[in-house]
Coordinates of C-alpha atoms in Angstrom, one line a residue:
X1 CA 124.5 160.4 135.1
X2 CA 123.6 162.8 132.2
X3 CA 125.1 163.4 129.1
X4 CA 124.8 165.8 126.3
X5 CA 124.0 164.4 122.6
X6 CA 124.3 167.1 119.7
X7 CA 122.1 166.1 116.6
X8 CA 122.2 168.0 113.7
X9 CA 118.9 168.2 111.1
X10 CA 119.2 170.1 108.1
X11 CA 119.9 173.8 109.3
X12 CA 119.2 172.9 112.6
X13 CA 121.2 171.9 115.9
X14 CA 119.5 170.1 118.1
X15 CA 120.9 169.4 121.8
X16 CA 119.5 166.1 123.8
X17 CA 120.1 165.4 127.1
X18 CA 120.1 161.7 127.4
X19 CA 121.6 159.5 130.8
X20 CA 124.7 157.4 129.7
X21 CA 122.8 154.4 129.0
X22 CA 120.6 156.0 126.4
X23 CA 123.1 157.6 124.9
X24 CA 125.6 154.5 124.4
X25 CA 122.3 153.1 122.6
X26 CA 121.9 155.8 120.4
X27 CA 125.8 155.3 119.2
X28 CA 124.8 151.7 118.7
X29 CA 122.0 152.9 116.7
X30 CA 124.0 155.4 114.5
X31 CA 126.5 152.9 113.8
X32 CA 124.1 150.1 112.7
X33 CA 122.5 152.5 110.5
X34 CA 125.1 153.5 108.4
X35 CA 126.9 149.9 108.5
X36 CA 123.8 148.8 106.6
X37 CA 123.1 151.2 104.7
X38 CA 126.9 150.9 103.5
X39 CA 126.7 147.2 103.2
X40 CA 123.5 147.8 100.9
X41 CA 125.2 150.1 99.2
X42 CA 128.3 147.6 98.4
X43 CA 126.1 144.8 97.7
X44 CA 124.6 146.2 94.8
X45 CA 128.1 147.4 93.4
X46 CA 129.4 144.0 94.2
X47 CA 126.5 141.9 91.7
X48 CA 127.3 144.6 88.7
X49 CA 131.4 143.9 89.4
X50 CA 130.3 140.1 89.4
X51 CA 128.3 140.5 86.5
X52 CA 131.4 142.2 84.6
X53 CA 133.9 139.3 86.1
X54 CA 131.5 137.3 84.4
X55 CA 131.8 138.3 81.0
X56 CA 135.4 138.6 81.2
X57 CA 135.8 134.9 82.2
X58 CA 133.2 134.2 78.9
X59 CA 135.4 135.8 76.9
X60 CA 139.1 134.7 78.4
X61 CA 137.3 130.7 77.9
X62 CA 138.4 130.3 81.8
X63 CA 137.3 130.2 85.1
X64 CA 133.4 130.2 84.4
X65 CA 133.0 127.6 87.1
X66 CA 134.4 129.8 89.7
X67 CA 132.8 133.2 88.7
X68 CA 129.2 130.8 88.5
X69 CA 129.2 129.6 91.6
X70 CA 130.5 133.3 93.0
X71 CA 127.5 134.9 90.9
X72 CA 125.0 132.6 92.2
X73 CA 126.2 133.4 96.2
X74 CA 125.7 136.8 94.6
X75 CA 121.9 136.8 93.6
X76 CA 120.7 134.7 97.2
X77 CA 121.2 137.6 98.7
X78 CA 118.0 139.2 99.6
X79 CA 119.0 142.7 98.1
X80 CA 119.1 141.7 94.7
X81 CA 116.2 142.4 92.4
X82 CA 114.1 140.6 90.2
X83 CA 115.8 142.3 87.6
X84 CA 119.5 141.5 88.8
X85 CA 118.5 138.0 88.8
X86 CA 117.4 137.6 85.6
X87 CA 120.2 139.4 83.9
X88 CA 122.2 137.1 86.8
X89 CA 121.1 134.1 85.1
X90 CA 121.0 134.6 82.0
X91 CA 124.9 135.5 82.5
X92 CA 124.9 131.7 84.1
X93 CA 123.3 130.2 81.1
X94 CA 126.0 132.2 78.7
X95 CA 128.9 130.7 81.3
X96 CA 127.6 127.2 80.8
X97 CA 127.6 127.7 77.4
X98 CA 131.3 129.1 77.1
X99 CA 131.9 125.7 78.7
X100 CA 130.1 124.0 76.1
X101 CA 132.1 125.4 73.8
X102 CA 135.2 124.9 75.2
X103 CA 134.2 121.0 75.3
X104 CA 133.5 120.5 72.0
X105 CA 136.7 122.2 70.8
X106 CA 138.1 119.0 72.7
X107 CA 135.7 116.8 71.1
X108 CA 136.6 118.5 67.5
X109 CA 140.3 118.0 68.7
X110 CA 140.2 114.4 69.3
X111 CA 140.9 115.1 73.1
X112 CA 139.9 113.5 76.2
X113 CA 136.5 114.5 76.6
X114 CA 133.9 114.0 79.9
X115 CA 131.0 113.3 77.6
X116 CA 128.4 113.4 80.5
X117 CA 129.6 117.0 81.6
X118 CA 128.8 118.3 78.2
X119 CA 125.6 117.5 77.6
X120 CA 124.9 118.9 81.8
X121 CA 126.5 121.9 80.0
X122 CA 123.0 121.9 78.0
X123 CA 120.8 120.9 80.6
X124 CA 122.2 124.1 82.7
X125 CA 121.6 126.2 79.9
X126 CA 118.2 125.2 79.7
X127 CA 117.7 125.2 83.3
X128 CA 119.4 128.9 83.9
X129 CA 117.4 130.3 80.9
X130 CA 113.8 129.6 82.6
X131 CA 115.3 130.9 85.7
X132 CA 115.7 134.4 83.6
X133 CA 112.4 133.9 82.5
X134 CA 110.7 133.5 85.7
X135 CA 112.2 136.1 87.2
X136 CA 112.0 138.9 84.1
X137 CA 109.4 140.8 84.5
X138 CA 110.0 143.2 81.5
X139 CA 110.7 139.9 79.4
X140 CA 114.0 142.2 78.6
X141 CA 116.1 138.7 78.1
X142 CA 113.1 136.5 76.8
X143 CA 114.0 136.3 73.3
X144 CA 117.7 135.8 74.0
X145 CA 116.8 132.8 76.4
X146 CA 114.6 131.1 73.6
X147 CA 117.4 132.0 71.0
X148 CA 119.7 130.0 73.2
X149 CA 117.6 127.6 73.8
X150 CA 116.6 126.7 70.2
X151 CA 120.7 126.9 70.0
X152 CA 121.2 123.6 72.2
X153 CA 117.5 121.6 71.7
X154 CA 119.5 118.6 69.6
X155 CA 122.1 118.4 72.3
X156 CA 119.4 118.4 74.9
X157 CA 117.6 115.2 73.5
X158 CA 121.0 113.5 72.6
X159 CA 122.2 114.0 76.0
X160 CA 119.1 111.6 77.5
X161 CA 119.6 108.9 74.8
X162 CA 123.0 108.8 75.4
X163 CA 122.4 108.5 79.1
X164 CA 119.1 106.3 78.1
X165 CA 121.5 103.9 76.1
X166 CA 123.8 103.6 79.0
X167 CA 121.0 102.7 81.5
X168 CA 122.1 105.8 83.6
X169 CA 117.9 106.2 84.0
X170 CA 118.0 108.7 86.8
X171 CA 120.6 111.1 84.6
X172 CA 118.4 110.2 81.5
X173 CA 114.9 111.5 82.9
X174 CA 116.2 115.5 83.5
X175 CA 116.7 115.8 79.8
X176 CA 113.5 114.1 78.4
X177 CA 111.5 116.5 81.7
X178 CA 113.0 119.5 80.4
X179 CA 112.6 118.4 76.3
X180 CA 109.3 118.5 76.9
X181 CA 108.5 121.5 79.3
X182 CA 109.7 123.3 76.5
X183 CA 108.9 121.8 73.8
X184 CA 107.4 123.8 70.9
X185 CA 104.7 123.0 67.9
X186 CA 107.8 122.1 65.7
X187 CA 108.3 119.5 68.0
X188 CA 105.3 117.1 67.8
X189 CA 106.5 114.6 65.4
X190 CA 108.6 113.3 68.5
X191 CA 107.3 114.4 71.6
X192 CA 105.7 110.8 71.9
X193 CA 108.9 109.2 71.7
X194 CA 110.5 111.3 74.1
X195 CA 107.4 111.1 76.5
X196 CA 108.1 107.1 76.5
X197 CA 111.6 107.5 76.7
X198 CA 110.8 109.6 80.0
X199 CA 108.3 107.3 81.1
X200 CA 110.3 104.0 81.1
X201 CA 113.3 106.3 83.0
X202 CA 110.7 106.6 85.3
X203 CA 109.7 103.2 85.8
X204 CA 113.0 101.7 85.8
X205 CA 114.5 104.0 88.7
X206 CA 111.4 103.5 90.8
X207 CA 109.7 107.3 90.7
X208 CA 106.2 107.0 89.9
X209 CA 105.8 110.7 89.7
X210 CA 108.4 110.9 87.0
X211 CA 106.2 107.9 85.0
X212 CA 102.9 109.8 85.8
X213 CA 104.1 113.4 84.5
X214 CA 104.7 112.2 81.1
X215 CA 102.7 108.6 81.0
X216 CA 99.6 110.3 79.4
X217 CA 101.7 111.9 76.6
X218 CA 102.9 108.5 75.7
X219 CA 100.1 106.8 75.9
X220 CA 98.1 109.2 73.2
X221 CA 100.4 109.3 71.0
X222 CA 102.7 106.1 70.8
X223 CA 101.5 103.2 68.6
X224 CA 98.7 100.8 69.8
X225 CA 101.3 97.9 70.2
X226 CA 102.9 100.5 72.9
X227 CA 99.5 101.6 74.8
X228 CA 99.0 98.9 77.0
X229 CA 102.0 98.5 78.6
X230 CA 102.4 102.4 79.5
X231 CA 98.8 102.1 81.0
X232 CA 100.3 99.6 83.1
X233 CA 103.4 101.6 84.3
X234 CA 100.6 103.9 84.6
X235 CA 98.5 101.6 87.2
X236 CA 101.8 100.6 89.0
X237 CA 102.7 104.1 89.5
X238 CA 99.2 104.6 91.5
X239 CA 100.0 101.4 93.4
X240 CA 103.7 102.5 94.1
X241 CA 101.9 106.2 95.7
X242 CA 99.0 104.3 97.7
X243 CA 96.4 105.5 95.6
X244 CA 94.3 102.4 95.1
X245 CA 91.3 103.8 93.6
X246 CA 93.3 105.6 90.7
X247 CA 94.6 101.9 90.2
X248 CA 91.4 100.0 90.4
X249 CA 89.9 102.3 88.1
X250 CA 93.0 102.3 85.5
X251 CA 92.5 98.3 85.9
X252 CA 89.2 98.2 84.9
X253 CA 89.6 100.9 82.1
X254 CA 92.0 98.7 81.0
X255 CA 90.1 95.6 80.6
X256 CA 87.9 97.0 77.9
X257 CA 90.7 98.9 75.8
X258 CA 93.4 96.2 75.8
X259 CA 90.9 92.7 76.2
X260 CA 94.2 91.0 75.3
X261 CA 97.0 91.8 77.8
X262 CA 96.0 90.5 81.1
X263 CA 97.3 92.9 83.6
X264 CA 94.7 94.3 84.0
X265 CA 92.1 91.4 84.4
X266 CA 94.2 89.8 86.4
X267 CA 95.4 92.5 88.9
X268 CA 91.5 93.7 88.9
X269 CA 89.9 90.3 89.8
X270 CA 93.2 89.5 92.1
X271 CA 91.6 93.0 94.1
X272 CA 87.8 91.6 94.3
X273 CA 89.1 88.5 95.8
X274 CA 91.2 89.8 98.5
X275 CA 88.9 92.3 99.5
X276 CA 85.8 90.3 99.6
X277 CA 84.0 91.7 96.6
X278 CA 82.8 88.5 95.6
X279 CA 79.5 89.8 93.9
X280 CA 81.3 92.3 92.1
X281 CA 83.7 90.1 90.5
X282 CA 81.3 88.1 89.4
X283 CA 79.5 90.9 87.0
X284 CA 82.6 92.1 85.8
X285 CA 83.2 88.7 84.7
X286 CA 79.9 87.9 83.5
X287 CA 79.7 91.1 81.3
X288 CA 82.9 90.0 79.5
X289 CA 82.2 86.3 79.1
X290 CA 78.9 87.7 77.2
X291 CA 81.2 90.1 75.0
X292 CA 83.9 87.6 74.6
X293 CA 83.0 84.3 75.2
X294 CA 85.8 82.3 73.9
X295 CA 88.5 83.7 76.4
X296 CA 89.5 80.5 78.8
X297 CA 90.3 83.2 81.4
X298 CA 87.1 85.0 81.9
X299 CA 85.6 81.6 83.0
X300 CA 88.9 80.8 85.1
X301 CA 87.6 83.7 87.2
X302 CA 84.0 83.0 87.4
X303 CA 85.1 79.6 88.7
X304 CA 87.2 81.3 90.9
X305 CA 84.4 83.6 92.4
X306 CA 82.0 81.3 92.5
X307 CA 84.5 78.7 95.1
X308 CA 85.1 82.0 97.3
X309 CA 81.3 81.9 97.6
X310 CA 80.8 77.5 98.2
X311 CA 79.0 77.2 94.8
X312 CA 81.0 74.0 94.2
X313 CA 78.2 73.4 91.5
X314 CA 79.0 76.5 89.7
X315 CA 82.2 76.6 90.2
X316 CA 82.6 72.7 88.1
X317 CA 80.8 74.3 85.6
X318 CA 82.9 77.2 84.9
X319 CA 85.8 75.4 85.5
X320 CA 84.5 73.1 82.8
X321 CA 83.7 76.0 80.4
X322 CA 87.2 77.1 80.7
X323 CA 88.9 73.7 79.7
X324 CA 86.8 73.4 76.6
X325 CA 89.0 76.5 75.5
X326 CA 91.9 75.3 77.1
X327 CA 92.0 72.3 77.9
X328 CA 95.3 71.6 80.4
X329 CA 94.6 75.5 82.2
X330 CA 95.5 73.8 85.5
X331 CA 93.7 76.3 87.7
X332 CA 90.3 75.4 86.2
X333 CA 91.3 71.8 86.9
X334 CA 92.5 72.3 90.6
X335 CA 89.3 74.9 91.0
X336 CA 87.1 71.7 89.8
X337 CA 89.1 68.8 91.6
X338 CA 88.9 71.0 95.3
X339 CA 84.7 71.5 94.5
X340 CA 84.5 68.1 93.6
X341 CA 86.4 66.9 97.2
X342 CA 84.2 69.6 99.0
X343 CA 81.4 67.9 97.9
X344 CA 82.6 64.7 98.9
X345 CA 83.3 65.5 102.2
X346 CA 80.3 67.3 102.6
X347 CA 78.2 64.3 101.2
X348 CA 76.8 61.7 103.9
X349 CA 75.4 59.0 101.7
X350 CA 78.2 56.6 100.8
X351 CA 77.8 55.7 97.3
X352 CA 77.6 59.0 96.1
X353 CA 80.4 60.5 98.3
X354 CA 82.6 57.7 96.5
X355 CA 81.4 58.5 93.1
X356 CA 82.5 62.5 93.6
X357 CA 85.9 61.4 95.0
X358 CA 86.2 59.4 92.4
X359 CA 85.3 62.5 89.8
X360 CA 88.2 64.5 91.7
X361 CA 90.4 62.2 91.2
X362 CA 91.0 62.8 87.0
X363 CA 91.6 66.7 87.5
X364 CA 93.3 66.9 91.1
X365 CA 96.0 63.9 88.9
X366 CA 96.1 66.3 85.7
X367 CA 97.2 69.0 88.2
X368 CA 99.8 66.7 89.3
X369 CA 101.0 65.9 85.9
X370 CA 101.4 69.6 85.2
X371 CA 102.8 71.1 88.2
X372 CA 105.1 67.7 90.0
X373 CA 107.1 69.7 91.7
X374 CA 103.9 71.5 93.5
X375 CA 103.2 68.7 96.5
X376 CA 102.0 71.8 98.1
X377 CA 99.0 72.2 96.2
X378 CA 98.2 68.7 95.0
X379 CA 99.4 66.6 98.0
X380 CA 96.9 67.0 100.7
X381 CA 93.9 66.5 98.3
X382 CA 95.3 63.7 96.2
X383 CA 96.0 61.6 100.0
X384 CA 92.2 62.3 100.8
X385 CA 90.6 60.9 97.2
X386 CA 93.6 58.1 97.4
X387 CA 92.3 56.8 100.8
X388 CA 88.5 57.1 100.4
X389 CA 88.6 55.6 97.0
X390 CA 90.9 52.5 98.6
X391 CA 94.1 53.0 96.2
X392 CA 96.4 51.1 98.6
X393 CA 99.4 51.7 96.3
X394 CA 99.0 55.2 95.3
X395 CA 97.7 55.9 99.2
X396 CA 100.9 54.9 100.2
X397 CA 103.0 56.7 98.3
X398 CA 101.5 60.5 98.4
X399 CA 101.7 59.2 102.6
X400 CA 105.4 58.6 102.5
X401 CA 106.1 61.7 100.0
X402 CA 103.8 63.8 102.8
X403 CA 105.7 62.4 105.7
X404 CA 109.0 62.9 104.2
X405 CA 108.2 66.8 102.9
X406 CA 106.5 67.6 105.9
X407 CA 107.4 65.1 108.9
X408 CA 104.0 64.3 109.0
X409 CA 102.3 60.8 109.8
X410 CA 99.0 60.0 107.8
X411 CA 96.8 60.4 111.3
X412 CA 97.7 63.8 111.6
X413 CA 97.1 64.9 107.6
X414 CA 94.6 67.9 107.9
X415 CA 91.0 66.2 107.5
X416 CA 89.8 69.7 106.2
X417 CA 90.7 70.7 102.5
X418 CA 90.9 74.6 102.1
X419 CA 90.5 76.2 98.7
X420 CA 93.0 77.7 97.2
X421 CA 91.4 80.6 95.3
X422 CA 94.5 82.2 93.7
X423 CA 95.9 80.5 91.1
X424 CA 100.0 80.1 91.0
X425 CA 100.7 79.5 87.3
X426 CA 97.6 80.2 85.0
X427 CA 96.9 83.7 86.8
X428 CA 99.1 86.5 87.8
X429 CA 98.6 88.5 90.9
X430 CA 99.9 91.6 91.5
X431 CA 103.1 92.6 91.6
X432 CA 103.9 95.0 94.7
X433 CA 107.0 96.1 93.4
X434 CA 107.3 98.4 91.1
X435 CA 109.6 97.8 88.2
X436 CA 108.3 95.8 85.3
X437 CA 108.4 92.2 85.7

């Protein structure tokens, strides 16, 4: 069935003859047309009317919350300009601070006051006046976003301490972040300070990327007493991301700036071991023990590498080397008391395998001495040297103390003695979580 459309263009009338299915669709068309173009058309009036409703609730010191959240529903719309949102915002920013106002009438007052709520007050500010920024073009509000700015930069650092103070680390670290995104030259003198104060938030609420954004600020320009311990939130960080070759590298940075906090040695020679890099360890070690001989540790660890490898020979040696600097480091004397039974038990003449257990036997004791509680470690090695050396008494002892702590008779002790490389008082392995020990 046909029907008959009349169109009209400028002077002109046109007539279509369209079937009743095209011609419903043309209606449709028609109507959607000017729908929208009304609806654009009432959008834009309505972000001007909500710009005005704005300033009227600035200057009535009321209902700024509501008009905020109505202008901000306002500029997602995607109609509204670049333009309309930076004037938007800025307009936000001046709403936050006729709040902030309003709250420290209060304060002045003696009132009941949400502290936390007025420094956000500032942190808004801050936040809505880069918004502006970004989105102004022309730089038309620029000047009056820094102005405000500059206006609130002491409340903006109190805020964070007065979070910082109260441990509230995850509220702290916004304030410290956006201290120092827009921080000025006239600010130097403290940026360090701040930068720490943002990098322990960071640690101490578990986001490495909040340490790492500021970490290197802190680092070059705290004191020297401060510098090592921020290099190792640093290292943790990379650990806490998965990157361990940012780590490794940190760690061995580390060892040659800060030679006297053992983080880094440790964690670093703690990595060789567990993945086999034997050799490696070795030269790292070496190289220090030739800078700085007198360090007990640095020979700790060469004992340690050189057990990994079954140099029992070497291993005595820099186990002994150690204990002339320290002389009750009881890793060095369980390192030298497990290559003295190796030896033993590797040793088929009989004399001499009873004068090696019998050379165990004053370090494996020592290391019972120091660590009693640690039948674990001592036990096992102490029951071998007490039976081959025929020390009925003592034998019979470390037998019942085995059988008691592990239900175990004396003919089914382990014969073999395994080395235990990693040390569990004199060394420090990693730590895999992330908050400072």
């Amino acid at each position: 069935m046909a029907a008959t459309t009349v169109c009209c263009c400028g002077s002109h009338l046109i007539i279509l003859f369209v079937d009743s299915r095209m011609f419903r669709l043309l209606i449709i068309l028609f109507i959607s047309l000017f729908s929208f173009t009304g609806l654009h058309a009432q959008k834009k009036i309505t972000i001007k009317k909500r710009f005005k409703e704005a300033h009227a609730a600035i200057k009535a010191g009321s209902g700024q919350e509501n008009i905020e959240r109505i202008l901000l529903d306002s500029m997602a719309l995607p109609t509204t300009t670049d333009r309309q949102k930076a004037e938007g915002y800025h307009i936000c920013a001046l709403l936050q601070q006729s709040q902030n106002e309003g709250l420290n009438m209060k304060a002045y007052l003696k009132q009941n006051l949400d502290t936390v709520k007025l420094y956000q007050t500032v942190l808004k500010i801050y936040d809505y006046t880069l918004r502006s920024d970004s989105a102004d073009e022309t730089d038309k509000y620029e000047s009056r976003n820094i102005n405000l700015r500059a206006l609130h930069r002491d409340n903006l650092l109190g805020g964070g301490k007065f979070l910082l103070r109260k441990s509230k680390w995850g509220e702290a670290y916004p304030f410290f972040d956006m201290f120092l995104k827009t921080r000025t030259t006239d600010m130097d003198s403290i940026v360090g300070r701040v930068a720490y104060w943002a990098t322990i938030c960071g640690m101490n609420e578990n986001k490495p990327y909040h340490v790492l954004s500021h970490v290197d600020t802190a680092i070059s320009l705290m004191s020297k007493d401060e510098r090592p311990a921020l290099s190792e939130y640093k290292a943790r960080s990379f650990v806490h991301i998965g990157d361990s070759a940012k780590w490794v590298e940190i760690l061995d940075e580390g060892i040659d700036r800060y030679p006297g906090y053992n983080y880094f040695f440790l964690n670093l020679m703690d990595y060789y071991m567990r993945h086999g890099q034997i050799e490696r360890g070795l030269a790292r070690t070496d190289s220090l023990v030739k800078s700085d001989g007198d360090r007990a540790m640095y020979w700790f660890a060469m004992s340690m590498f050189a057990l990994a490898q079954g140099d029992y020979e070497k291993c005595i040696s820099m186990s002994d080397e150690c204990l002339k600097r320290e002389t009750n480091n009881i890793d060095a004397l369980y390192n030298k008391g497990i290559s003295l039974l190796n030896m033993a038990l590797a040793e088929n003449d009989a004399a001499r395998r009873r004068v090696l257990y019998r050379r165990a036997l004053e370090p494996m004791e020592m290391v019972r001495q120091l660590a009693p509680d640690d039948l674990g470690r001592w036990g096992n090695p102490l029951y071998r040297i007490y039976l081959n050396l025929n020390m009925g008494q003592k034998f019979e002892e470390i037998d019942e103390m085995l059988e008691k702590h592990y239900g175990i008779t004396n003919s089914s002790v382990e014969k073999n003695i395994t080395p235990i490389v990693n040390s569990s008082s004199g060394t420090k392995t990693i730590n895999k979580g992330f908050v400072k020990d």
